[in-house]
Amino acid sequence: MDSKIIAPSLLAADFANLQRDIEMVNQSEAQWFHIDIMDGVFVPNISFGMPVLQAISKHAKKPLDVHLMIVDPDRYIKTFADLGSTNLTVHFEACTHLHRTLQAIKAEGMKAGVALNPHTNINLLEDIINDIDLVCLMSVNPGFGGQSFIENTYHKVSQLKDLIDRKGAKTLIEIDGGVTNQNAKELIDVGADVLVAGSYVFKSDNQLNTIKDLKKLANS
Ligand code: DX5
Ligand code: ZN
């Protein structure tokens, strides 16, 4: 069974043809949509907000994996639930009361994710890992698509995998940033469950085949 998940990031889609690109993902072998919300404060870039997510939600036929790169995400948990988010991921670095935030996400019926910037140590999750449905390891500095993969990510994946196993948690490990066919297999081999891919999918000539091949590689 194909248990490893491919989540194309719409940040790299053609925003003037968003419906077309959403339909492509609907038809593809990818299991999730990855949606990047940036506020220009937590990260030095602004992506898109609620009206665009509402439009995406209307056409997307697969779970929406929403990645919030915003300060004080607690303010918008209910809004993102109402917009159809399946997973809601907040940044560890943006949450003062992470435990409370995760409970609030779950209370709205969503899966709770925590993203870690490349410099944030895995050990910081020691006392919270059992409350997290998904850890998103940033393999680039958040804010932009198309950056190169940070090699230290492999080490972080194995550390996180050890922590999850040691604590008997059921947390999924997601990798976000610079994912290509060059690192996909190794990421899965060290413990990743979900691969986010933006530029690699949307800038390729045959997007359906790129997704298909990436998924095959991840599940080989
Ligand atoms: C970066 C975003 C990523 C981005 C990945 O801040 O969180 O999801 O869209 O894009 P690529 O795959 O192009 O690195
Ligand atoms: Zn992302």
Coordinates of C-alpha atoms and ligand atoms in Angstrom, one line a residue:
M1 CA 0.0 0.0 0.0
D2 CA 1.1 3.5 -0.7
S3 CA 1.4 5.0 2.7
K4 CA 3.8 7.8 2.0
I5 CA 2.1 11.1 1.1
I6 CA 2.9 13.6 -1.6
A7 CA 1.5 17.1 -0.9
P8 CA 2.0 19.6 -3.8
S9 CA 2.4 23.1 -2.6
L10 CA 0.1 25.5 -4.4
L11 CA 2.5 28.4 -3.6
A12 CA 4.3 27.4 -6.9
A13 CA 1.1 27.1 -8.9
D14 CA 0.1 29.6 -11.6
F15 CA -2.2 31.9 -9.6
A16 CA -3.7 33.2 -12.9
N17 CA -4.7 29.6 -13.6
L18 CA -5.3 28.4 -10.1
Q19 CA -8.4 26.3 -10.9
R20 CA -6.5 24.5 -13.6
D21 CA -3.7 23.7 -11.3
I22 CA -6.0 22.5 -8.5
E23 CA -7.7 20.2 -11.0
M24 CA -4.3 18.8 -12.0
V25 CA -3.7 17.9 -8.3
N26 CA -7.2 16.5 -8.1
Q27 CA -6.4 14.2 -11.0
S28 CA -2.9 13.3 -9.8
E29 CA -1.7 10.6 -7.4
A30 CA -1.0 13.2 -4.8
Q31 CA -3.0 12.7 -1.6
W32 CA -3.0 16.3 -0.1
F33 CA -2.9 19.9 -1.1
H34 CA -0.3 21.9 0.8
I35 CA -1.3 25.5 1.3
D36 CA 1.2 28.2 2.5
I37 CA -0.2 31.2 4.4
M38 CA 2.3 34.0 5.0
D39 CA 1.7 37.2 6.9
G40 CA 4.8 39.3 6.0
V41 CA 5.7 39.4 9.7
F42 CA 6.6 35.9 10.8
V43 CA 8.2 35.5 7.4
P44 CA 9.5 38.2 5.0
N45 CA 6.9 37.4 2.4
I46 CA 3.1 37.6 1.9
S47 CA 1.4 34.8 0.0
F48 CA -2.4 34.8 0.0
G49 CA -5.2 34.8 2.6
M50 CA -8.7 33.7 3.3
P51 CA -10.6 34.6 0.0
V52 CA -8.0 32.7 -2.0
L53 CA -8.2 29.7 0.4
Q54 CA -12.0 29.8 0.1
A55 CA -11.6 29.6 -3.7
I56 CA -9.1 26.7 -3.4
S57 CA -11.4 24.9 -1.0
K58 CA -14.3 25.1 -3.4
H59 CA -12.4 23.1 -6.1
A60 CA -10.0 20.9 -4.1
K61 CA -11.1 17.3 -3.7
K62 CA -8.4 16.2 -1.4
P63 CA -7.4 17.1 2.2
L64 CA -6.1 20.7 2.7
D65 CA -2.8 20.7 4.6
V66 CA -2.6 24.3 5.7
H67 CA 0.8 25.7 6.9
L68 CA 0.5 28.9 8.8
M69 CA 3.6 31.1 8.7
I70 CA 2.0 33.8 10.8
V71 CA 2.4 35.3 14.2
D72 CA -0.3 34.7 16.8
P73 CA -2.1 32.0 14.8
D74 CA -4.6 31.4 17.7
R75 CA -6.6 34.4 16.3
Y76 CA -7.5 32.5 13.1
I77 CA -7.9 28.8 14.1
K78 CA -11.7 28.9 13.8
T79 CA -11.5 30.8 10.5
F80 CA -9.2 28.2 9.0
A81 CA -11.5 25.4 10.2
D82 CA -14.5 27.1 8.6
L83 CA -12.5 27.4 5.3
G84 CA -12.2 23.6 5.1
S85 CA -8.7 23.0 6.5
T86 CA -8.0 19.3 7.3
N87 CA -4.6 19.9 9.0
L88 CA -3.6 23.1 10.6
T89 CA 0.1 23.6 11.2
V90 CA 1.4 26.4 13.3
H91 CA 5.1 27.4 13.8
F92 CA 6.7 26.4 17.1
E93 CA 8.5 29.7 17.0
A94 CA 5.2 31.6 16.8
C95 CA 3.4 30.0 19.7
T96 CA 3.9 31.0 23.4
H97 CA 1.3 28.5 24.6
L98 CA 1.7 25.7 22.1
H99 CA -0.2 23.1 24.1
R100 CA -3.2 25.4 24.3
T101 CA -3.0 26.2 20.6
L102 CA -2.9 22.5 19.6
Q103 CA -5.9 21.7 21.8
A104 CA -7.8 24.6 20.1
I105 CA -7.0 23.3 16.6
K106 CA -8.3 19.8 17.6
A107 CA -11.4 21.2 19.2
E108 CA -12.2 22.7 15.8
G109 CA -12.0 19.2 14.3
M110 CA -8.7 19.5 12.5
K111 CA -5.4 17.6 12.8
A112 CA -2.8 19.7 14.7
G113 CA 0.6 20.3 13.1
V114 CA 3.7 22.0 14.4
A115 CA 6.4 23.3 12.0
L116 CA 10.0 23.8 13.0
N117 CA 12.4 26.3 11.4
P118 CA 15.7 24.8 10.3
H119 CA 17.5 26.1 13.5
T120 CA 14.9 24.8 16.0
N121 CA 16.0 21.8 17.9
I122 CA 14.0 18.6 17.8
N123 CA 14.4 18.1 21.6
L124 CA 12.1 21.1 22.2
L125 CA 9.2 18.8 21.2
E126 CA 10.0 16.2 24.0
D127 CA 7.1 17.3 26.2
I128 CA 4.6 17.9 23.5
I129 CA 5.1 15.3 20.8
N130 CA 2.2 13.1 22.0
D131 CA -0.2 16.0 21.3
I132 CA 1.0 16.6 17.8
D133 CA -0.5 14.9 14.8
L134 CA 2.1 16.1 12.3
V135 CA 5.5 17.7 12.6
C136 CA 6.5 19.8 9.6
L137 CA 10.3 20.0 9.4
M138 CA 11.3 23.0 7.4
S139 CA 14.1 22.0 5.0
V140 CA 14.5 25.6 3.9
N141 CA 14.0 28.9 5.7
P142 CA 10.2 29.5 5.4
G143 CA 8.9 32.4 3.2
F144 CA 9.7 31.4 -0.3
G145 CA 9.4 28.5 -2.7
G146 CA 12.3 27.4 -5.0
Q147 CA 15.1 27.4 -2.4
S148 CA 17.7 24.7 -2.0
F149 CA 17.3 21.9 0.5
I150 CA 19.2 22.1 3.7
E151 CA 21.2 18.9 4.2
N152 CA 21.0 18.9 8.0
T153 CA 17.3 17.9 7.6
Y154 CA 18.2 14.2 7.3
H155 CA 19.7 14.3 10.7
K156 CA 16.7 16.1 12.1
V157 CA 14.3 13.5 10.6
S158 CA 16.1 10.6 12.3
Q159 CA 16.2 12.5 15.6
L160 CA 12.5 13.2 15.3
K161 CA 11.7 9.6 14.3
D162 CA 13.6 8.4 17.4
L163 CA 11.6 10.8 19.7
I164 CA 8.3 9.7 18.2
D165 CA 9.1 6.0 18.6
R166 CA 10.5 6.5 22.1
K167 CA 7.3 8.3 23.2
G168 CA 5.0 5.9 21.4
A169 CA 3.5 8.8 19.5
K170 CA 1.6 8.5 16.2
T171 CA 2.9 11.8 14.8
L172 CA 3.6 12.0 11.0
I173 CA 6.8 13.6 9.8
E174 CA 6.4 16.1 6.9
I175 CA 9.3 17.7 5.0
D176 CA 8.8 21.1 3.5
G177 CA 11.2 22.9 1.2
G178 CA 13.5 21.9 -1.7
V179 CA 12.1 18.4 -2.1
T180 CA 13.0 16.8 -5.4
N181 CA 13.6 13.3 -6.7
Q182 CA 17.2 13.8 -5.5
N183 CA 16.3 13.7 -1.8
A184 CA 12.9 12.1 -1.6
K185 CA 14.0 8.5 -1.2
E186 CA 16.6 9.3 1.5
L187 CA 14.1 11.4 3.4
I188 CA 11.7 8.5 3.5
D189 CA 14.4 6.1 4.4
V190 CA 15.3 8.2 7.5
G191 CA 11.7 8.4 8.6
A192 CA 9.6 10.9 6.6
D193 CA 5.9 10.2 6.0
V194 CA 4.8 13.3 3.9
L195 CA 6.8 15.1 1.2
V196 CA 5.7 18.7 0.3
A197 CA 6.9 19.7 -3.2
G198 CA 6.2 23.1 -4.8
S199 CA 8.6 24.1 -7.6
Y200 CA 9.6 20.6 -8.4
V201 CA 6.1 19.7 -9.3
F202 CA 4.7 22.9 -10.8
K203 CA 7.8 24.0 -12.7
S204 CA 8.1 20.6 -14.4
D205 CA 6.9 19.9 -17.9
N206 CA 4.6 17.0 -17.0
Q207 CA 3.3 17.7 -13.6
L208 CA 1.1 14.6 -13.4
N209 CA 4.1 12.4 -14.2
T210 CA 6.4 14.3 -11.8
I211 CA 3.9 13.6 -9.0
K212 CA 3.5 10.0 -10.0
D213 CA 7.3 9.4 -10.1
L214 CA 7.8 11.2 -6.8
K215 CA 5.1 9.1 -5.1
K216 CA 6.6 5.9 -6.6
L217 CA 10.0 6.8 -5.3
A218 CA 8.6 7.6 -1.8
N219 CA 6.9 4.3 -1.7
S220 CA 9.6 2.1 -3.2
Ligands
DX5_1 C1 8.2 27.7 2.2 C2 6.8 26.9 2.1 C3 6.9 25.7 1.3 C4 7.2 26.0 -0.2 C5 7.9 24.8 -0.8 O1 8.0 28.7 3.1 O2 6.4 26.5 3.4 O3 5.8 24.9 1.4 O4 6.0 26.2 -0.9 O5 8.3 25.1 -2.0 P1 9.5 24.4 -2.8 O6 9.1 22.9 -2.9 O7 9.6 25.1 -4.1 O8 10.7 24.5 -1.9
ZN2 ZN 4.8 25.0 3.5

